[in-house]
Coordinates of C-alpha atoms in Angstrom, one line a residue:
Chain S
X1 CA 33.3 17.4 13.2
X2 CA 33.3 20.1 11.0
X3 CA 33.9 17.5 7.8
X4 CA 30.6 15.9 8.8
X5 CA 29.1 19.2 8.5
X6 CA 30.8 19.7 4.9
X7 CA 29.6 16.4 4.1
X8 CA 26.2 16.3 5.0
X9 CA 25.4 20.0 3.8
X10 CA 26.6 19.3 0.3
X11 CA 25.1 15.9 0.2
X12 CA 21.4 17.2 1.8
X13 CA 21.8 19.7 -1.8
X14 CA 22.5 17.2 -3.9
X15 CA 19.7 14.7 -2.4
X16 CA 17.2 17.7 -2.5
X17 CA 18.4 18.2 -6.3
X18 CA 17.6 14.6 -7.5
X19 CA 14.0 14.3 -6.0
X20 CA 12.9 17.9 -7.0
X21 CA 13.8 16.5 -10.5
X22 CA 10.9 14.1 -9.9
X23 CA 8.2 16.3 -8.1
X24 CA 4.8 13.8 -9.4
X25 CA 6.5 11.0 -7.8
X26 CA 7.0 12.1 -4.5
X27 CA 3.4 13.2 -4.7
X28 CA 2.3 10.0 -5.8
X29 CA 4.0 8.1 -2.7
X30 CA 2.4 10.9 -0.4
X31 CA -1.1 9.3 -1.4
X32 CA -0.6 6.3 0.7
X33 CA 0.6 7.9 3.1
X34 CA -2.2 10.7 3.4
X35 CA -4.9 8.1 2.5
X36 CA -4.4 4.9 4.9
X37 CA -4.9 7.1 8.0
X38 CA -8.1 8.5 6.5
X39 CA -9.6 4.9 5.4
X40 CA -9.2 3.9 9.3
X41 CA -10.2 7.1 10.9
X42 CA -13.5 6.7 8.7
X43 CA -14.2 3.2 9.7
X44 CA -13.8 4.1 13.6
X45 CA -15.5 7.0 13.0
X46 CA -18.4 4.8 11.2
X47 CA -17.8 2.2 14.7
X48 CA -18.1 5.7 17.2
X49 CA -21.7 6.6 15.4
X50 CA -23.2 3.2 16.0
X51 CA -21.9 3.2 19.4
X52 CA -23.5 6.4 20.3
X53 CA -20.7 8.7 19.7
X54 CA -17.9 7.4 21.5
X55 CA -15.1 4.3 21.2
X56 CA -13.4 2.9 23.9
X57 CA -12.0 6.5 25.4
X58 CA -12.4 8.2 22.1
X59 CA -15.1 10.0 21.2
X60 CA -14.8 11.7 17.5
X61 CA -12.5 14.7 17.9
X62 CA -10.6 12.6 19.5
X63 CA -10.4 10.0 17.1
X64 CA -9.4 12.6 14.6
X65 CA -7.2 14.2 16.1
X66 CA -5.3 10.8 17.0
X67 CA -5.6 9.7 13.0
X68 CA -4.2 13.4 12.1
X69 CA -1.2 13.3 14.5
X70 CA -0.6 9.9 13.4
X71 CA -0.1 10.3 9.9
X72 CA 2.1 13.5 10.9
X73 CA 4.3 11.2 12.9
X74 CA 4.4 8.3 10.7
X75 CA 5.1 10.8 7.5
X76 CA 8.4 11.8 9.9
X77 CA 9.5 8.6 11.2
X78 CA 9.0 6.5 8.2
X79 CA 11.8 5.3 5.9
X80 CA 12.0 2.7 3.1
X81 CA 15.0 0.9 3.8
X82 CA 13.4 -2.6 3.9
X83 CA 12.3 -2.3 0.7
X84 CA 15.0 -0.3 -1.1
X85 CA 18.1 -2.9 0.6
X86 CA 16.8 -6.2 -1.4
X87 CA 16.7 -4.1 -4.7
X88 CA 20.4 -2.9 -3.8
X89 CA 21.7 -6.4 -2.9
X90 CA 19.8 -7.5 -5.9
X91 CA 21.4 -5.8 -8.7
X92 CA 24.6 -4.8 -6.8
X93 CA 23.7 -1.3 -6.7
X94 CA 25.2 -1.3 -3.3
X95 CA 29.1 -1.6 -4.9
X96 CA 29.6 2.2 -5.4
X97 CA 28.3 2.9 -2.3
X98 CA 30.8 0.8 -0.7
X99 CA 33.3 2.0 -2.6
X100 CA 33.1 5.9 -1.0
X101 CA 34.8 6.1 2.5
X102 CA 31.4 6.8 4.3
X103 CA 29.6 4.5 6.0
X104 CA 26.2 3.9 3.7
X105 CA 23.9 5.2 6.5
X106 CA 24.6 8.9 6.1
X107 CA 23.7 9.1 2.7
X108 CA 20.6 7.3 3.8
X109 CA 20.1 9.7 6.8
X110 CA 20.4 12.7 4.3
X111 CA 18.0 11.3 1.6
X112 CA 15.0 10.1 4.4
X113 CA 15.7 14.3 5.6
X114 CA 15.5 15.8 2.4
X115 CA 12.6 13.9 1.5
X116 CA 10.8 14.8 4.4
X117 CA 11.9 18.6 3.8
X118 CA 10.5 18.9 0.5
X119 CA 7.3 16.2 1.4
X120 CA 6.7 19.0 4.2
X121 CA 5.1 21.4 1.2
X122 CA 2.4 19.1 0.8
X123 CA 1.7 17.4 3.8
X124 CA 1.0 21.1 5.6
X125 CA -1.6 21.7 3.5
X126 CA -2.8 18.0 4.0
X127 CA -2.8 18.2 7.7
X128 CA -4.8 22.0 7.6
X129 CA -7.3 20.0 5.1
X130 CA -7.9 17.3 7.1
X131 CA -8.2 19.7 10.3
X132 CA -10.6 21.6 8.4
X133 CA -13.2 18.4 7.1
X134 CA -12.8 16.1 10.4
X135 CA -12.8 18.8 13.1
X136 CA -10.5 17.5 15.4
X137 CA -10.2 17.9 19.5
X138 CA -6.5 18.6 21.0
X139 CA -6.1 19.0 24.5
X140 CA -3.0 18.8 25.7
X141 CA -0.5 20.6 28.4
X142 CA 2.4 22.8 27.5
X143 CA 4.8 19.8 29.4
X144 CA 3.3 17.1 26.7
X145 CA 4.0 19.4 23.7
X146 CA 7.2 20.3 24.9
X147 CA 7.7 16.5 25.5
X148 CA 6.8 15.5 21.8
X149 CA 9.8 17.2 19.9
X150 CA 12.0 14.7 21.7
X151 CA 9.7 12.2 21.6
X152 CA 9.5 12.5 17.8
X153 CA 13.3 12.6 17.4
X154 CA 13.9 9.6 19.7
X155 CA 10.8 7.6 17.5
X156 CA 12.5 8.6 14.0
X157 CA 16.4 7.4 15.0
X158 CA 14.8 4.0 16.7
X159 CA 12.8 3.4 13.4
X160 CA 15.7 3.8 11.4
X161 CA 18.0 2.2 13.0
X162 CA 16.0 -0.8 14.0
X163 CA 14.6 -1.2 10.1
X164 CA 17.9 -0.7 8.7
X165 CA 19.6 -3.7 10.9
X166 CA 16.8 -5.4 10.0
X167 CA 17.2 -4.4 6.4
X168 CA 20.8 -5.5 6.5
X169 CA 19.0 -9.2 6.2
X170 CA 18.8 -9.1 2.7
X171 CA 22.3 -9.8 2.8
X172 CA 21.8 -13.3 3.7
X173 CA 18.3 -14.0 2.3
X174 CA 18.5 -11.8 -0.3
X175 CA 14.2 -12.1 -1.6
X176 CA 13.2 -9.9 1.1
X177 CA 9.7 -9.4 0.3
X178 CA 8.7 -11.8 2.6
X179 CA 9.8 -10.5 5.3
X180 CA 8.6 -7.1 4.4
X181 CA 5.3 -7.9 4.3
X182 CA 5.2 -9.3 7.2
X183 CA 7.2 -6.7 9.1
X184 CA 4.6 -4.3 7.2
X185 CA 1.4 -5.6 8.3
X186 CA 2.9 -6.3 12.2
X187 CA 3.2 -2.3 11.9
X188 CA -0.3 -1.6 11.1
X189 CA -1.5 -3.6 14.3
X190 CA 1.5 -2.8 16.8
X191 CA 2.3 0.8 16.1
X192 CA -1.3 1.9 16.1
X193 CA -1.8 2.4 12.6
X194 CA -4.9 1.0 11.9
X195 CA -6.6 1.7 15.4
X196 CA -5.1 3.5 18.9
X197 CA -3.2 0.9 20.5
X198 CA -5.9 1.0 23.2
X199 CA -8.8 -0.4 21.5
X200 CA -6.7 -3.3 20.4
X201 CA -6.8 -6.4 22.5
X202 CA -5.0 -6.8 25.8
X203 CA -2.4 -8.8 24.2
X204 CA -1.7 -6.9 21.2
X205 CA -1.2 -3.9 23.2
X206 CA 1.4 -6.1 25.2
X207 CA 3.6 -7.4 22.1
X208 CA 3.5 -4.0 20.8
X209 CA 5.5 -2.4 24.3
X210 CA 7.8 -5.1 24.4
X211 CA 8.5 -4.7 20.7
X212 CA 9.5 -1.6 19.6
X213 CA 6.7 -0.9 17.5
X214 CA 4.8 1.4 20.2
X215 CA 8.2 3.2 20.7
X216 CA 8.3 4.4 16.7
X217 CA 5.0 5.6 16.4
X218 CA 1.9 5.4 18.7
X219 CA 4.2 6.8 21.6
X220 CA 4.6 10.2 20.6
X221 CA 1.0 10.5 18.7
X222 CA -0.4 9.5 22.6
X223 CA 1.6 12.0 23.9
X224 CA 0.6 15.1 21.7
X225 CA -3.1 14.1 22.3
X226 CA -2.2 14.3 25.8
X227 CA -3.2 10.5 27.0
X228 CA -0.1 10.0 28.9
X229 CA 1.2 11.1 32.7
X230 CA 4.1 12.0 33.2
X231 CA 5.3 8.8 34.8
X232 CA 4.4 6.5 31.5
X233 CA 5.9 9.5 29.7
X234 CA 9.3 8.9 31.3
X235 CA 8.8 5.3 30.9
X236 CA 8.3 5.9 27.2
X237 CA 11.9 7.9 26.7
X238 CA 13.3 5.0 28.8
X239 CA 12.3 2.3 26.2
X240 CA 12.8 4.8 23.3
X241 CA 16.4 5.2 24.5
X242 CA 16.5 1.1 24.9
X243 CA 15.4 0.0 21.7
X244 CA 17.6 3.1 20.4
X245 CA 20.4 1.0 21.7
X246 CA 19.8 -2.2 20.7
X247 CA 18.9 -1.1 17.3
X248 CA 22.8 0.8 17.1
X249 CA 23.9 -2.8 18.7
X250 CA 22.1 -4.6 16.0
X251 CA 23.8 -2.2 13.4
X252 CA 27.5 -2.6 14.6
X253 CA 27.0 -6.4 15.0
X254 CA 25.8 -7.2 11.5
X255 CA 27.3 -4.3 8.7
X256 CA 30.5 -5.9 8.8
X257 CA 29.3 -9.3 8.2
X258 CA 26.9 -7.8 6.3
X259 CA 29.5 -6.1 3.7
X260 CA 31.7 -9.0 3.8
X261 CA 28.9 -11.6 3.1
X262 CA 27.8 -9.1 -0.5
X263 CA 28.7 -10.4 -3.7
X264 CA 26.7 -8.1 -6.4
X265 CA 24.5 -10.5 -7.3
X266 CA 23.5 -8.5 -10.3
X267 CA 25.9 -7.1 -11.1
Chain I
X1 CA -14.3 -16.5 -29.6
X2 CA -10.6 -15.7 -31.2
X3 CA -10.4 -14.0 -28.0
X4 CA -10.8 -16.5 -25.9
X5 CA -8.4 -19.1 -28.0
X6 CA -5.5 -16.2 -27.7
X7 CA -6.3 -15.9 -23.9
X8 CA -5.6 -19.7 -24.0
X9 CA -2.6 -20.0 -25.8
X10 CA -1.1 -17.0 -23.4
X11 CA -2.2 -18.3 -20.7
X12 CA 0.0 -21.7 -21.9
X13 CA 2.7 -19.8 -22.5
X14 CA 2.3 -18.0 -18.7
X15 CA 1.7 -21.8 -17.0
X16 CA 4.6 -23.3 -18.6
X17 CA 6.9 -20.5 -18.0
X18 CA 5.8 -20.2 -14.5
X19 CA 5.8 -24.1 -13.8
X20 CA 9.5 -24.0 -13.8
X21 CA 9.1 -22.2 -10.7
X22 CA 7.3 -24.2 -8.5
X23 CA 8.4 -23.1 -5.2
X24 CA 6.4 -19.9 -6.1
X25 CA 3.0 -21.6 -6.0
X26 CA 3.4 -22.2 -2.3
X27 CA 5.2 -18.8 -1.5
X28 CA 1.6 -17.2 -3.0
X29 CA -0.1 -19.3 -1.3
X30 CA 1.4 -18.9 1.7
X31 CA 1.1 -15.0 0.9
X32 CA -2.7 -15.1 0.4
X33 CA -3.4 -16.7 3.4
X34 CA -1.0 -14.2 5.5
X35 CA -2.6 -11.2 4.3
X36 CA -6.3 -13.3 4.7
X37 CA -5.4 -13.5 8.3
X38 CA -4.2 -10.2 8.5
X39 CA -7.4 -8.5 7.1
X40 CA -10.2 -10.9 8.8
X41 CA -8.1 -10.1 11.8
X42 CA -8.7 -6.3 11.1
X43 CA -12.1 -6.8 10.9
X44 CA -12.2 -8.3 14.2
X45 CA -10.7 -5.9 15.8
X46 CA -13.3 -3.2 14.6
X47 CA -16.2 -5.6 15.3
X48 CA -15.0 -6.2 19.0
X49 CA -16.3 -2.2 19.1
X50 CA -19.5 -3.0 17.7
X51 CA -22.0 -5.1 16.4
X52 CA -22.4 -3.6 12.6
X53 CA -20.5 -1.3 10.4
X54 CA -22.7 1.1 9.0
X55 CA -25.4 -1.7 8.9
X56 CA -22.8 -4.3 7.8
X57 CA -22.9 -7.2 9.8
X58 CA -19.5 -9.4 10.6
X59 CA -20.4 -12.0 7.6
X60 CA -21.4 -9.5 5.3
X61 CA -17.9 -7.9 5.4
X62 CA -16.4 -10.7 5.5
X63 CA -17.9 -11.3 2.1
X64 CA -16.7 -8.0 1.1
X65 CA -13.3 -8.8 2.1
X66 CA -13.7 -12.2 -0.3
X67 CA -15.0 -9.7 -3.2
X68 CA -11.9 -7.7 -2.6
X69 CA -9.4 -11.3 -2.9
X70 CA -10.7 -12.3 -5.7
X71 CA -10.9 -9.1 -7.6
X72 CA -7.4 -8.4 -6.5
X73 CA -6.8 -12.0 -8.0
X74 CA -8.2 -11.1 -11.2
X75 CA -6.1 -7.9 -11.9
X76 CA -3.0 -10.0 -10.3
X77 CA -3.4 -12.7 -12.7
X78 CA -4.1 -10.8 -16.1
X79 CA -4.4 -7.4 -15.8
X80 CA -1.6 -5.6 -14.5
X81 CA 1.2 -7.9 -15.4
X82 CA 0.0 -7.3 -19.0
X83 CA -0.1 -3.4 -18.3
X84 CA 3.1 -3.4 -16.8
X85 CA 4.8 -5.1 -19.5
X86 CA 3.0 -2.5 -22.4
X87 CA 4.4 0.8 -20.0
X88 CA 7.6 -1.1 -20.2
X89 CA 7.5 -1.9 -24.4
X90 CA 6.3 1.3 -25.0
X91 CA 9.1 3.1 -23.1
X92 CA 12.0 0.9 -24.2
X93 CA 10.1 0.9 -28.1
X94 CA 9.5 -3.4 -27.7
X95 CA 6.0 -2.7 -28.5
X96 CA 7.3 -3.0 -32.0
X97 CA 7.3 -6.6 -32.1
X98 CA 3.0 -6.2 -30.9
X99 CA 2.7 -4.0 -33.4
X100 CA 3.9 -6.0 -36.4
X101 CA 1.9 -9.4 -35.4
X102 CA -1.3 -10.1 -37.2
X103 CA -3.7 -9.8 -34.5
X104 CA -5.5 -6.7 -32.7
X105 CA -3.0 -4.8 -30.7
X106 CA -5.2 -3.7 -27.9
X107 CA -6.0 -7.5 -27.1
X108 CA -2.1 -8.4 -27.3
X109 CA -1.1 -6.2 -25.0
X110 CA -4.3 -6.7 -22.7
X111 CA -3.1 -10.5 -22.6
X112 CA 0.6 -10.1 -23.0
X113 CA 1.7 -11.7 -19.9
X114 CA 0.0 -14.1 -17.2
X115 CA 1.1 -14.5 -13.5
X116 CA -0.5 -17.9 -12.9
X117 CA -0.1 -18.6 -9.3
X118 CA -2.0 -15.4 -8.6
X119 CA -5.3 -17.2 -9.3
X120 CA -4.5 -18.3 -5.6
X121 CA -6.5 -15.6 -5.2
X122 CA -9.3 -16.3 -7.6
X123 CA -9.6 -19.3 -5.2
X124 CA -9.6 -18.4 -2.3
X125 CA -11.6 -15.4 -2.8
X126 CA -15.1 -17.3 -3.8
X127 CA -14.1 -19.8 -0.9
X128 CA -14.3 -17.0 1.7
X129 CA -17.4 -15.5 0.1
X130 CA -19.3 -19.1 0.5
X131 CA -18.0 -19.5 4.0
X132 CA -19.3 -15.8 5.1
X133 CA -22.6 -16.5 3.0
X134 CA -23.2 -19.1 4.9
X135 CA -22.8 -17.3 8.0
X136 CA -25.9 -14.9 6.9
X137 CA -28.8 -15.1 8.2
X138 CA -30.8 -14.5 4.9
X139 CA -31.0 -17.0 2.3
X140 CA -29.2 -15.9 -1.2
X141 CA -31.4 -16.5 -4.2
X142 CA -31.1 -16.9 -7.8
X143 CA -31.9 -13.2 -8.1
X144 CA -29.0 -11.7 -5.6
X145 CA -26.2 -14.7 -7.7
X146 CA -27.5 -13.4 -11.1
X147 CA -27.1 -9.4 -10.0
X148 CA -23.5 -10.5 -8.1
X149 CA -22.4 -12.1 -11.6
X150 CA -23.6 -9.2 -13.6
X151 CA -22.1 -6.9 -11.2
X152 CA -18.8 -8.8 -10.6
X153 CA -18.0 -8.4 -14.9
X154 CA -19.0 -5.2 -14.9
X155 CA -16.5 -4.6 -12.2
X156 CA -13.8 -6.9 -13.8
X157 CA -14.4 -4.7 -17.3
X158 CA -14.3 -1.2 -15.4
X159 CA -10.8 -2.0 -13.8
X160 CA -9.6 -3.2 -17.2
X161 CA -10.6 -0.4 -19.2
X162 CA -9.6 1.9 -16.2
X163 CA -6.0 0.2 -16.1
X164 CA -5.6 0.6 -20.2
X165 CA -6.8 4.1 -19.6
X166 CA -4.3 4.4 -16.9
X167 CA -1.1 2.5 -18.8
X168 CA -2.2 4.3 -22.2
X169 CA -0.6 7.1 -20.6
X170 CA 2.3 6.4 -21.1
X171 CA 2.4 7.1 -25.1
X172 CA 2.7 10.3 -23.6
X173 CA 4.2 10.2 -20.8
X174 CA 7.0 7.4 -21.1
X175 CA 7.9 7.4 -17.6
X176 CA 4.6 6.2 -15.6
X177 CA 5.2 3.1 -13.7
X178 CA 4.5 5.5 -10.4
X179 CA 1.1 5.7 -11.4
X180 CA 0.0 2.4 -10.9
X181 CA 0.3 3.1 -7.0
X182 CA -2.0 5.6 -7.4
X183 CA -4.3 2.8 -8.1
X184 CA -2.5 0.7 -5.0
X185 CA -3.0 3.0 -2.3
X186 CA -7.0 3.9 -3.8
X187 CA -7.8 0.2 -3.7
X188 CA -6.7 -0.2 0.0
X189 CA -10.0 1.7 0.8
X190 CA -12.3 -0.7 -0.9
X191 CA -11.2 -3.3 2.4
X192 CA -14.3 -1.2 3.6
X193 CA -17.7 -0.4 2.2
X194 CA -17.4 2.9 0.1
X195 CA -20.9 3.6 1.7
X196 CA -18.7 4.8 5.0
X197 CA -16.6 7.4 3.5
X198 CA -17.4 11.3 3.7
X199 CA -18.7 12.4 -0.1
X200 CA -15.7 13.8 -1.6
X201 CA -13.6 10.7 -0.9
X202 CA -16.6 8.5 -2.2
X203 CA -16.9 10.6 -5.5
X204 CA -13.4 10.0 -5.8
X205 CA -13.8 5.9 -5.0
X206 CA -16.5 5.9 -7.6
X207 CA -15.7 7.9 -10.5
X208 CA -12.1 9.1 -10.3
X209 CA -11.0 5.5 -9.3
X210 CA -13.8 3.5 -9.8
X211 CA -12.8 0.6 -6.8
X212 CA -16.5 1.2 -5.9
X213 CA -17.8 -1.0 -8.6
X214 CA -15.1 -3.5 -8.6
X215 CA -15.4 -4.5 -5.0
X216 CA -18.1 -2.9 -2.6
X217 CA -21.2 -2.9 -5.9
X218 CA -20.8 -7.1 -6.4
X219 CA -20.5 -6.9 -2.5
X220 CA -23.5 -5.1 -1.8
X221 CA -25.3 -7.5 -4.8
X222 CA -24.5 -11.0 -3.2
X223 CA -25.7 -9.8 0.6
X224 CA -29.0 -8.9 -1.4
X225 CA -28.8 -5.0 -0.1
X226 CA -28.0 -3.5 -3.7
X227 CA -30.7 -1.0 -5.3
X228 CA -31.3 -0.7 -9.1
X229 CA -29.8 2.6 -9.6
X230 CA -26.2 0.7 -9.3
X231 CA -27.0 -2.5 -10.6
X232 CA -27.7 -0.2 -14.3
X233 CA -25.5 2.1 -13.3
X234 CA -22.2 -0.6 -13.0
X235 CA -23.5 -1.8 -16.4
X236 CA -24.2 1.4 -18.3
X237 CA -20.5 2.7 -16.9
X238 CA -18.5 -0.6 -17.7
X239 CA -20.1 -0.3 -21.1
X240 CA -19.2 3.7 -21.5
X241 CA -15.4 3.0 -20.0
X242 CA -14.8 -0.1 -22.4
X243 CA -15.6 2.3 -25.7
X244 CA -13.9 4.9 -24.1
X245 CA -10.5 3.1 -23.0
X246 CA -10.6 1.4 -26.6
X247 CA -10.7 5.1 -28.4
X248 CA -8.3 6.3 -25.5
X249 CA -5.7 3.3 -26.9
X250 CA -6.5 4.4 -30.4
X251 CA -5.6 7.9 -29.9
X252 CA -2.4 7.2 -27.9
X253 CA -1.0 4.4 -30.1
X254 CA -1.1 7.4 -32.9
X255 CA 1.5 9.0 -30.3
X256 CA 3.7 5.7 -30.5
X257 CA 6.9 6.4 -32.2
X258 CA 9.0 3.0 -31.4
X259 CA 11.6 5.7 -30.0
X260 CA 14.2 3.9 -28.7
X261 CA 14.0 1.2 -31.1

């Protein structure tokens, strides 16, 4: 145990090293991230006014506070895998990682962490911002706050795990962007990114519990607002813990074919 | 009219170098109409909420959303390919070779490199516009098409002269290719009429990154709702940024040392 310690302390310095060496850039990707929940809370704010003030079972506070959690939880659970395992399959930047007796993932873990550490600096002051221009109404019990550290945890390791099995593709089809666009835009509609999974139509809402879309992200934003009882709350952890599962599954099925299957194509 | 002939021959050059990949034509096109499904079915999610958008009815934005393809298209086909490749020669000191031809560097560069099957885009863009136009209840006159084709070049020349701005950077800079999704993540909020968003963010959409004129201005001209102030004020701005970028390029290609060449 204590060498995964060593390990991970001395590679969380190193990974915190390399991106403070390009500060602009991780600012630069925080833009997207920062803006897209903005450009939607706008337009359902724009839908609430015509509508007299209130949307489905939101009225404006509400909808702000749902867009601010949101983008707090999405900035915490997101990861770039998908994108970032077709350019290493690609040009065969994946051979010195297989070459170190550690299974890839860590290093992965410990980059996604460290990003988010330093990321933190500037997405306080983004959150406090946005608190401060949309005016936003929270209402939640102690139980549901409590709840929402877990809930949080459980969302980030079944995002990861799930998009980095389904990552692991590019190891057969090896042009991933397909698939990452679509795998992109089925995350706007099914983890609530573009709208709370609630003003979405009946059947949306249904693909998006089945899936494990709801599970990464709209799950614990609903739950910090305070939207859910207890018993869908416990629901929730169930399927978080299911999909958790079957993502690990997913993992342990496919990395050894996976690895066997590489060939640096670039390189 | 030189320009035009030198658009031609590159865009020759693009086609044929592109035609051996003809498998790509159909992966675009299967890519614009994925991410055509994707937005209309955005829009009908918000309009199953309401009737109108800030006063935009369901075929006006859907004319919007056809502004947005086809100005997409345009930068796609020309415009940031070409911009790429100068941030690329100028860090790796390839711009040498521009440099030396007989011909004005700022339109080389501005033309250096076509992605054909992104005028997909160009397409389908117009053919969503007519379909949502004539889903409107008013008619479109000659008026409204003359101030949407005035407007729509004006747009076109603001994101060119905002994207040389933008790559000129990089005489400075070297290592810039992260900006560029700056402009990415900005043009994601012209999906929706700048008219909705608070003031700072609209000040920003306008004159920081000008998406405002390339997408919602034509927008607002060809649904017959756009007022004077913007029609002269897309012109008198595409006008300003075109001297501007072209003195901006002047004063960084004084910076260009050929480095690593």
């Amino acid at each position: 145990m204590s060498r995964f310690t060593d390990i991970y302390t001395t590679l969380f310095k190193i990974s915190v090293a390399i991106m403070l060496q390009y500060r602009a850039v991780l600012i630069i990707w925080l833009i997207g991230l920062v803006l897209q929940p903005i450009i939607y809370l706008v337009v359902w704010l724009t839908v609430a006014e015509t509508q007299g003030g209130q949307v489905g079972d939101f009225d404006k506070g509400g909808l702000a506070a749902y867009f601010i959690v949101l983008m707090i939880v999405n900035h915490a659970t997101f990861d770039w895998h998908m994108y970032e395992m077709g350019y290493r399959v690609r040009t065969g930047a994946f051979s010195p990682l297989l070459l170190q007796p550690l299974h890839p993932i860590h290093r992965d873990i410990i980059e996604n962490v460290a990003y988010k550490f330093i990321t933190l600096s500037v997405m306080l002051p983004a959150v406090f911002l946005l608190i401060w221009l949309f005016e936003p109404t929270f209402g939640a019990p102690m139980w549901a706050v409590a709840a929402f550290v877990p809930a949080l945890l459980l969302a980030f390791l079944v995002r990861f795990f799930v998009e980095w099995s389904l990552a692991l593709l590019a190891f057969w089809i090896t042009d991933t962007s397909g698939l990452n666009q679509m795998y992109a835009v089925a995350s706007i509609f099914l983890m609530g990114q573009m709208a709370p999974l609630s003003l979405m139509p009946q059947w949306v809402q249904f693909a998006a519990g089945v899936l494990p879309f709801r599970w990464m992200v709209a799950f614990p934003v609903e739950l910090l607002l305070g939207r859910l009882s207890p018993e869908q709350v416990v629901d929730g952890f169930l399927m978080q813990a299911l999909w958790l599962g079957l993502g690990l599954a997913g993992l342990a099925l496919t990395w050894n074919r996976a690895a066997r299957r590489y060939s640096a194509v670039g390189a | 009219m030189r320009i035009f002939r030198l658009f031609f021959v590159f865009f020759r050059i693009g086609l044929m170098n592109e035609l051996q990949y003809r498998a790509n034509f159909f992966i675009q096109l299967l890519k614009t109409a994925f991410n055509l499904t994707w937005s209309l079915a955005a829009v009908a999610v918000v309009f199953s909420h309401t009737s109108d958008l800030n006063g935009w009815q369901p075929a006006e934005l859907v004319a919007l959303l056809g502004v947005f393809v086809l100005m997409s298209g345009l930068i796609g086909v020309v415009v940031q390919p070409s911009m790429e490749r100068l941030i690329d020669d100028v860090r790796q000191g390839t711009l040498d070779f521009t440099l030396t031809k007989p011909e004005e560097a700022q339109i080389l560069v501005s033309i250096g490199q076509v992605r054909v099957w992104r005028l997909v885009d160009v397409v389908v863009g117009p053919i969503v516009i007519g379909v949502a136009l004539v889903h409107l209840d008013r008619e479109i006159g000659l008026e409204d098409a003359l101030q949407f084709g005035v407007t729509l070049v004006a747009g076109s020349v603001i994101m060119y002269s905002f994207w040389l701005m933008l790559s000129t950077i990089a005489f400075w800079f070297i290592r810039i290719e992260n900006i560029l999704i700056i402009f990415h993540s900005m043009y994601e909020a012209a999906r929706w009429p700048i008219t909705i968003y608070p003031g700072w963010l609209r000040t920003a959409l306008t004159f920081l990154v000008p998406v405002a004129f390339a997408v919602t201005v034509p927008s607002e001209a060809i649904v017959g709702r756009l007022s004077e102030g913007y029609l002269h004020g897309a012109i008198a701005l595409a006008a300003a940024m075109l001297v501007g970028s072209r003195l901006f390029w002047r004063l960084g290609l004084k910076q260009y040392s050929g480095a690593s060449a």
